[in-house]
Amino acid sequence: MVATALLDAGAAPRRVLRLAQRPGWGQGMVASVASEVETASGVGAGRELRTEYGPEVLVPLRVEWQAEEGRGRARYHLRVGRPEVHAVDEEGMEPAWRLAEELGAMSGRAGEVLLSDRGTPLQAWIRLGPDASSALRSLVQAALTSDWLITPQFPEEPVGPGARWAVARALGPEGLAVVAYELVAQEGGRGRVRFFLRARDREGRSAPRAEGELWFDLRRPFPERLEVVYSSRAELGPRGGRRLEVVRRARVTLESGGPMAPGSRAGVDAPWRAGEEQVRAP
């Protein structure tokens, strides 16, 4: 269940924002994910801070218009290229290779995405290889249900620069995710939005939050560019008389244009795997 509420229509001139959903459309993209863990021990002048960086994952994608699915809806074909994993340093090469091997279950896979002309994802699925782990299946499912890997979910009303709206979506039986959008810039069918996510599960616990910016073009159902940071903070309590706090961040970018595969960079290629297993968005 998804609900959209307009909070501020913004400055004039205003227009209704709708996707063009053009037959024959196609777009290549590269998704990048990099993680880091920041550990702070103690308080004040004696506070110790340490940051550990995880590998960077690059996944080339190709999305193409497939068919019209009734008024205001279009289905798109999704292809996943060969993922690459890049270690920060030599010590990270072995875990980077293990991760690359696991991501092999995504290589060459295909799926579909059904979108409304307001940018609302109505259905999504992708087939993975038989060796896909439960963690990878969960990660792919989370990406398929993401609120920003697709052009923003626009309000029904006309909006202009400075407009603000919120999109609420149910997460399971009692969870809730709310994304707040602000239209920072708009010129013709192109624009940029800033967004912020808060989510709560059925036990009332807050999930990792996310904030970022997204550049859109109404002629394209997917962003021209996306930058988002997921973050979660946990206080683990005193250790040896010192307070310990852990902040986890994942930086995600999505950039359109270019070939199916990312540019040549030194890295670890995920091996190609055969077989398939379908993962659907709930």
Short mmCIF file of C-alpha atoms in Angstrom, two decimals:
data_model
loop_
_atom_site.label_atom_id
_atom_site.label_comp_id
_atom_site.label_asym_id
_atom_site.label_seq_id
_atom_site.Cartn_x
_atom_site.Cartn_y
_atom_site.Cartn_z
CA MET A 1 0.00 0.00 0.00
CA VAL A 2 1.40 3.42 -1.03
CA ALA A 3 0.05 6.88 -0.14
CA THR A 4 1.34 10.25 -1.37
CA ALA A 5 0.69 13.59 0.35
CA LEU A 6 1.61 17.02 -1.06
CA LEU A 7 2.97 19.30 1.67
CA ASP A 8 3.92 22.36 -0.40
CA ALA A 9 3.22 22.94 -4.12
CA GLY A 10 6.34 25.09 -4.54
CA ALA A 11 6.88 28.18 -6.70
CA ALA A 12 5.23 28.98 -10.03
CA PRO A 13 5.25 27.93 -12.79
CA ARG A 14 3.96 24.54 -11.68
CA ARG A 15 3.34 21.42 -13.75
CA VAL A 16 2.13 17.87 -13.30
CA LEU A 17 5.14 15.54 -13.36
CA ARG A 18 4.53 12.34 -15.33
CA LEU A 19 6.84 9.87 -17.04
CA ALA A 20 6.74 9.73 -20.85
CA GLN A 21 6.91 5.87 -20.97
CA ARG A 22 8.18 5.89 -24.58
CA PRO A 23 8.23 2.72 -26.76
CA GLY A 24 11.71 1.89 -27.99
CA TRP A 25 13.37 3.52 -25.02
CA GLY A 26 16.54 1.98 -23.55
CA GLN A 27 19.18 3.06 -21.03
CA GLY A 28 22.46 1.71 -19.71
CA MET A 29 23.40 2.36 -16.08
CA VAL A 30 26.07 1.51 -13.55
CA ALA A 31 25.18 1.03 -9.89
CA SER A 32 27.95 1.44 -7.30
CA VAL A 33 27.82 0.39 -3.64
CA ALA A 34 30.57 1.13 -1.08
CA SER A 35 30.38 0.58 2.69
CA GLU A 36 32.22 1.82 5.74
CA VAL A 37 32.09 1.28 9.52
CA GLU A 38 33.04 4.11 11.89
CA THR A 39 33.84 3.16 15.50
CA ALA A 40 34.09 5.79 18.23
CA SER A 41 35.35 4.88 21.69
CA GLY A 42 35.26 7.25 24.66
CA VAL A 43 34.12 10.87 24.89
CA GLY A 44 35.70 14.31 24.77
CA ALA A 45 39.38 14.95 24.05
CA GLY A 46 40.30 11.31 24.65
CA ARG A 47 37.82 10.01 22.09
CA GLU A 48 39.26 7.48 19.64
CA LEU A 49 37.85 7.24 16.13
CA ARG A 50 38.48 4.49 13.58
CA THR A 51 36.98 3.97 10.12
CA GLU A 52 37.12 0.72 8.16
CA TYR A 53 36.21 0.71 4.47
CA GLY A 54 34.56 -2.21 2.70
CA PRO A 55 34.96 -3.11 -0.99
CA GLU A 56 33.25 -1.15 -3.77
CA VAL A 57 30.79 -3.10 -5.93
CA LEU A 58 29.95 -1.98 -9.49
CA VAL A 59 26.97 -3.54 -11.26
CA PRO A 60 26.23 -2.62 -14.92
CA LEU A 61 22.53 -2.59 -15.83
CA ARG A 62 20.47 -2.26 -18.98
CA VAL A 63 16.77 -1.29 -18.92
CA GLU A 64 14.54 -1.30 -22.02
CA TRP A 65 10.87 -0.52 -22.67
CA GLN A 66 9.06 -3.80 -23.16
CA ALA A 67 5.31 -3.26 -23.42
CA GLU A 68 2.34 -1.08 -22.50
CA GLU A 69 0.40 -2.47 -19.54
CA GLY A 70 -2.79 -0.45 -19.63
CA ARG A 71 -3.29 3.26 -19.14
CA GLY A 72 -0.39 4.96 -17.40
CA ARG A 73 1.66 1.76 -16.99
CA ALA A 74 4.64 0.32 -18.83
CA ARG A 75 6.75 -2.82 -18.39
CA TYR A 76 10.54 -2.71 -18.68
CA HIS A 77 13.07 -5.46 -19.29
CA LEU A 78 16.09 -5.43 -16.94
CA ARG A 79 19.44 -7.07 -17.68
CA VAL A 80 22.29 -7.33 -15.16
CA GLY A 81 25.86 -7.24 -16.47
CA ARG A 82 29.00 -8.67 -14.94
CA PRO A 83 29.58 -7.24 -11.44
CA GLU A 84 33.03 -6.04 -10.38
CA VAL A 85 34.38 -5.78 -6.85
CA HIS A 86 37.23 -3.42 -5.96
CA ALA A 87 39.22 -3.75 -2.75
CA VAL A 88 40.45 -0.63 -0.93
CA ASP A 89 43.84 -2.20 -0.24
CA GLU A 90 45.71 -5.51 -0.61
CA GLU A 91 44.39 -6.82 2.72
CA GLY A 92 40.88 -6.57 1.34
CA MET A 93 41.55 -8.58 -1.82
CA GLU A 94 40.56 -11.97 -0.38
CA PRO A 95 37.18 -10.86 1.03
CA ALA A 96 36.63 -8.88 -2.18
CA TRP A 97 37.15 -12.04 -4.21
CA ARG A 98 34.72 -14.00 -1.99
CA LEU A 99 32.13 -11.27 -2.48
CA ALA A 100 32.74 -11.23 -6.24
CA GLU A 101 32.25 -14.97 -6.37
CA GLU A 102 28.91 -14.68 -4.55
CA LEU A 103 27.77 -11.90 -6.89
CA GLY A 104 28.29 -14.29 -9.80
CA ALA A 105 24.69 -15.40 -9.21
CA MET A 106 23.66 -12.00 -10.64
CA SER A 107 25.79 -12.07 -13.79
CA GLY A 108 23.81 -12.07 -17.02
CA ARG A 109 20.47 -12.34 -15.23
CA ALA A 110 17.22 -10.83 -16.50
CA GLY A 111 14.09 -9.46 -14.87
CA GLU A 112 11.19 -7.07 -15.31
CA VAL A 113 9.91 -3.85 -13.72
CA LEU A 114 6.33 -2.52 -14.05
CA LEU A 115 5.98 1.26 -13.51
CA SER A 116 3.11 3.71 -13.37
CA ASP A 117 3.51 7.09 -15.07
CA ARG A 118 3.81 8.66 -11.59
CA GLY A 119 7.01 6.69 -11.01
CA THR A 120 5.41 4.16 -8.65
CA PRO A 121 6.96 0.65 -8.91
CA LEU A 122 4.02 -1.77 -9.19
CA GLN A 123 5.88 -5.02 -9.73
CA ALA A 124 9.49 -6.17 -10.05
CA TRP A 125 11.39 -9.44 -10.26
CA ILE A 126 14.77 -10.81 -11.33
CA ARG A 127 16.12 -14.34 -11.86
CA LEU A 128 19.28 -15.26 -9.97
CA GLY A 129 21.64 -18.19 -10.36
CA PRO A 130 21.14 -21.37 -8.27
CA ASP A 131 24.10 -20.52 -6.04
CA ALA A 132 22.55 -17.24 -4.84
CA SER A 133 22.78 -17.01 -1.04
CA SER A 134 19.89 -15.92 1.16
CA ALA A 135 21.80 -12.69 1.87
CA LEU A 136 22.08 -11.92 -1.86
CA ARG A 137 18.40 -12.73 -2.42
CA SER A 138 17.48 -10.35 0.42
CA LEU A 139 19.73 -7.65 -1.01
CA VAL A 140 18.20 -7.95 -4.49
CA GLN A 141 14.70 -7.93 -3.04
CA ALA A 142 15.51 -4.74 -1.11
CA ALA A 143 16.79 -3.09 -4.31
CA LEU A 144 13.64 -4.10 -6.20
CA THR A 145 11.45 -2.47 -3.55
CA SER A 146 13.63 0.63 -3.21
CA ASP A 147 11.88 4.01 -3.23
CA TRP A 148 14.56 5.82 -5.24
CA LEU A 149 16.27 3.50 -7.68
CA ILE A 150 13.39 4.56 -9.94
CA THR A 151 12.39 8.14 -10.82
CA PRO A 152 10.65 9.68 -7.75
CA GLN A 153 7.03 8.88 -7.01
CA PHE A 154 5.39 12.16 -8.02
CA PRO A 155 2.25 13.70 -6.48
CA GLU A 156 -1.00 14.06 -8.42
CA GLU A 157 -0.96 17.86 -8.16
CA PRO A 158 1.11 20.34 -10.24
CA VAL A 159 4.37 21.29 -8.49
CA GLY A 160 7.20 23.76 -8.96
CA PRO A 161 10.67 24.41 -7.51
CA GLY A 162 10.65 24.11 -3.72
CA ALA A 163 7.70 21.67 -3.68
CA ARG A 164 7.64 19.13 -0.86
CA TRP A 165 5.73 15.86 -0.68
CA ALA A 166 5.87 12.58 1.24
CA VAL A 167 5.35 8.99 0.15
CA ALA A 168 4.38 6.39 2.77
CA ARG A 169 4.62 2.66 2.07
CA ALA A 170 3.68 -0.32 4.24
CA LEU A 171 6.54 -2.66 5.19
CA GLY A 172 4.97 -5.98 6.01
CA PRO A 173 1.96 -6.19 8.34
CA GLU A 174 2.97 -3.38 10.72
CA GLY A 175 6.10 -1.68 9.36
CA LEU A 176 6.11 1.72 7.66
CA ALA A 177 8.56 3.61 5.43
CA VAL A 178 8.13 7.33 4.73
CA VAL A 179 10.18 9.16 2.09
CA ALA A 180 10.14 12.97 2.17
CA TYR A 181 10.93 14.65 -1.18
CA GLU A 182 11.88 18.24 -2.02
CA LEU A 183 12.00 19.49 -5.61
CA VAL A 184 15.26 21.44 -5.54
CA ALA A 185 15.37 22.39 -9.24
CA GLN A 186 13.14 21.99 -12.29
CA GLU A 187 13.49 23.03 -15.92
CA GLY A 188 11.13 21.54 -18.46
CA GLY A 189 10.96 17.79 -17.95
CA ARG A 190 14.21 17.63 -16.02
CA GLY A 191 14.83 18.29 -12.35
CA ARG A 192 16.53 17.34 -9.11
CA VAL A 193 15.00 16.17 -5.86
CA ARG A 194 16.43 15.80 -2.37
CA PHE A 195 14.97 12.96 -0.30
CA PHE A 196 15.09 11.55 3.21
CA LEU A 197 13.83 8.15 4.43
CA ARG A 198 12.66 7.00 7.84
CA ALA A 199 11.43 3.45 8.40
CA ARG A 200 10.03 1.56 11.38
CA ASP A 201 9.37 -2.18 11.69
CA ARG A 202 6.53 -3.97 13.52
CA GLU A 203 8.51 -3.97 16.79
CA GLY A 204 8.88 -0.18 16.59
CA ARG A 205 12.60 -0.29 15.80
CA SER A 206 13.98 2.23 13.33
CA ALA A 207 15.64 0.76 10.25
CA PRO A 208 18.80 2.36 8.77
CA ARG A 209 17.83 5.77 7.41
CA ALA A 210 18.80 7.11 3.99
CA GLU A 211 19.20 10.53 2.44
CA GLY A 212 20.42 11.73 -0.92
CA GLU A 213 19.73 13.48 -4.21
CA LEU A 214 18.31 12.27 -7.50
CA TRP A 215 18.45 13.86 -10.98
CA PHE A 216 15.47 12.92 -13.18
CA ASP A 217 14.33 13.32 -16.76
CA LEU A 218 10.63 12.62 -17.42
CA ARG A 219 11.61 10.96 -20.72
CA ARG A 220 13.46 8.29 -18.69
CA PRO A 221 11.85 6.05 -16.04
CA PHE A 222 15.15 5.64 -14.19
CA PRO A 223 17.35 8.42 -12.74
CA GLU A 224 19.99 10.22 -14.76
CA ARG A 225 22.01 10.18 -11.55
CA LEU A 226 21.43 9.10 -7.97
CA GLU A 227 23.50 9.63 -4.83
CA VAL A 228 22.26 8.17 -1.54
CA VAL A 229 23.78 7.30 1.84
CA TYR A 230 22.19 4.70 4.13
CA SER A 231 23.27 5.05 7.75
CA SER A 232 22.57 3.37 11.09
CA ARG A 233 23.96 4.16 14.54
CA ALA A 234 24.27 1.81 17.52
CA GLU A 235 25.64 2.40 21.02
CA LEU A 236 27.11 -0.84 22.30
CA GLY A 237 27.55 0.33 25.87
CA PRO A 238 30.69 0.80 27.93
CA ARG A 239 33.70 -1.38 27.29
CA GLY A 240 36.49 -1.09 29.77
CA GLY A 241 34.84 2.02 31.16
CA ARG A 242 34.63 3.65 27.70
CA ARG A 243 31.47 4.25 25.69
CA LEU A 244 31.49 2.52 22.29
CA GLU A 245 29.46 3.80 19.33
CA VAL A 246 29.29 2.22 15.86
CA VAL A 247 28.05 4.00 12.72
CA ARG A 248 27.53 1.97 9.55
CA ARG A 249 27.19 3.67 6.17
CA ALA A 250 26.53 2.40 2.65
CA ARG A 251 27.01 4.84 -0.22
CA VAL A 252 25.04 4.05 -3.36
CA THR A 253 25.27 5.81 -6.72
CA LEU A 254 23.42 5.11 -9.95
CA GLU A 255 24.54 6.79 -13.16
CA SER A 256 22.97 6.50 -16.60
CA GLY A 257 24.63 6.45 -20.00
CA GLY A 258 27.57 4.53 -21.37
CA PRO A 259 27.85 0.89 -22.42
CA MET A 260 26.42 -2.13 -20.65
CA ALA A 261 29.69 -2.81 -18.86
CA PRO A 262 31.50 -0.29 -16.66
CA GLY A 263 34.79 1.26 -17.81
CA SER A 264 38.02 -0.70 -17.53
CA ARG A 265 39.33 -0.63 -13.95
CA ALA A 266 41.54 -2.98 -12.03
CA GLY A 267 39.28 -5.24 -9.99
CA VAL A 268 38.00 -8.70 -9.27
CA ASP A 269 35.49 -10.01 -11.83
CA ALA A 270 32.64 -12.14 -10.59
CA PRO A 271 32.62 -15.53 -12.35
CA TRP A 272 29.75 -16.35 -14.67
CA ARG A 273 27.24 -18.81 -13.27
CA ALA A 274 24.55 -20.92 -14.93
CA GLY A 275 21.00 -21.67 -13.84
CA GLU A 276 18.41 -19.34 -12.34
CA GLU A 277 16.23 -18.62 -9.34
CA GLN A 278 13.57 -15.91 -9.42
CA VAL A 279 13.47 -13.23 -6.73
CA ARG A 280 10.37 -11.06 -6.58
CA ALA A 281 9.58 -7.88 -4.79
CA PRO A 282 6.92 -8.64 -2.16
#
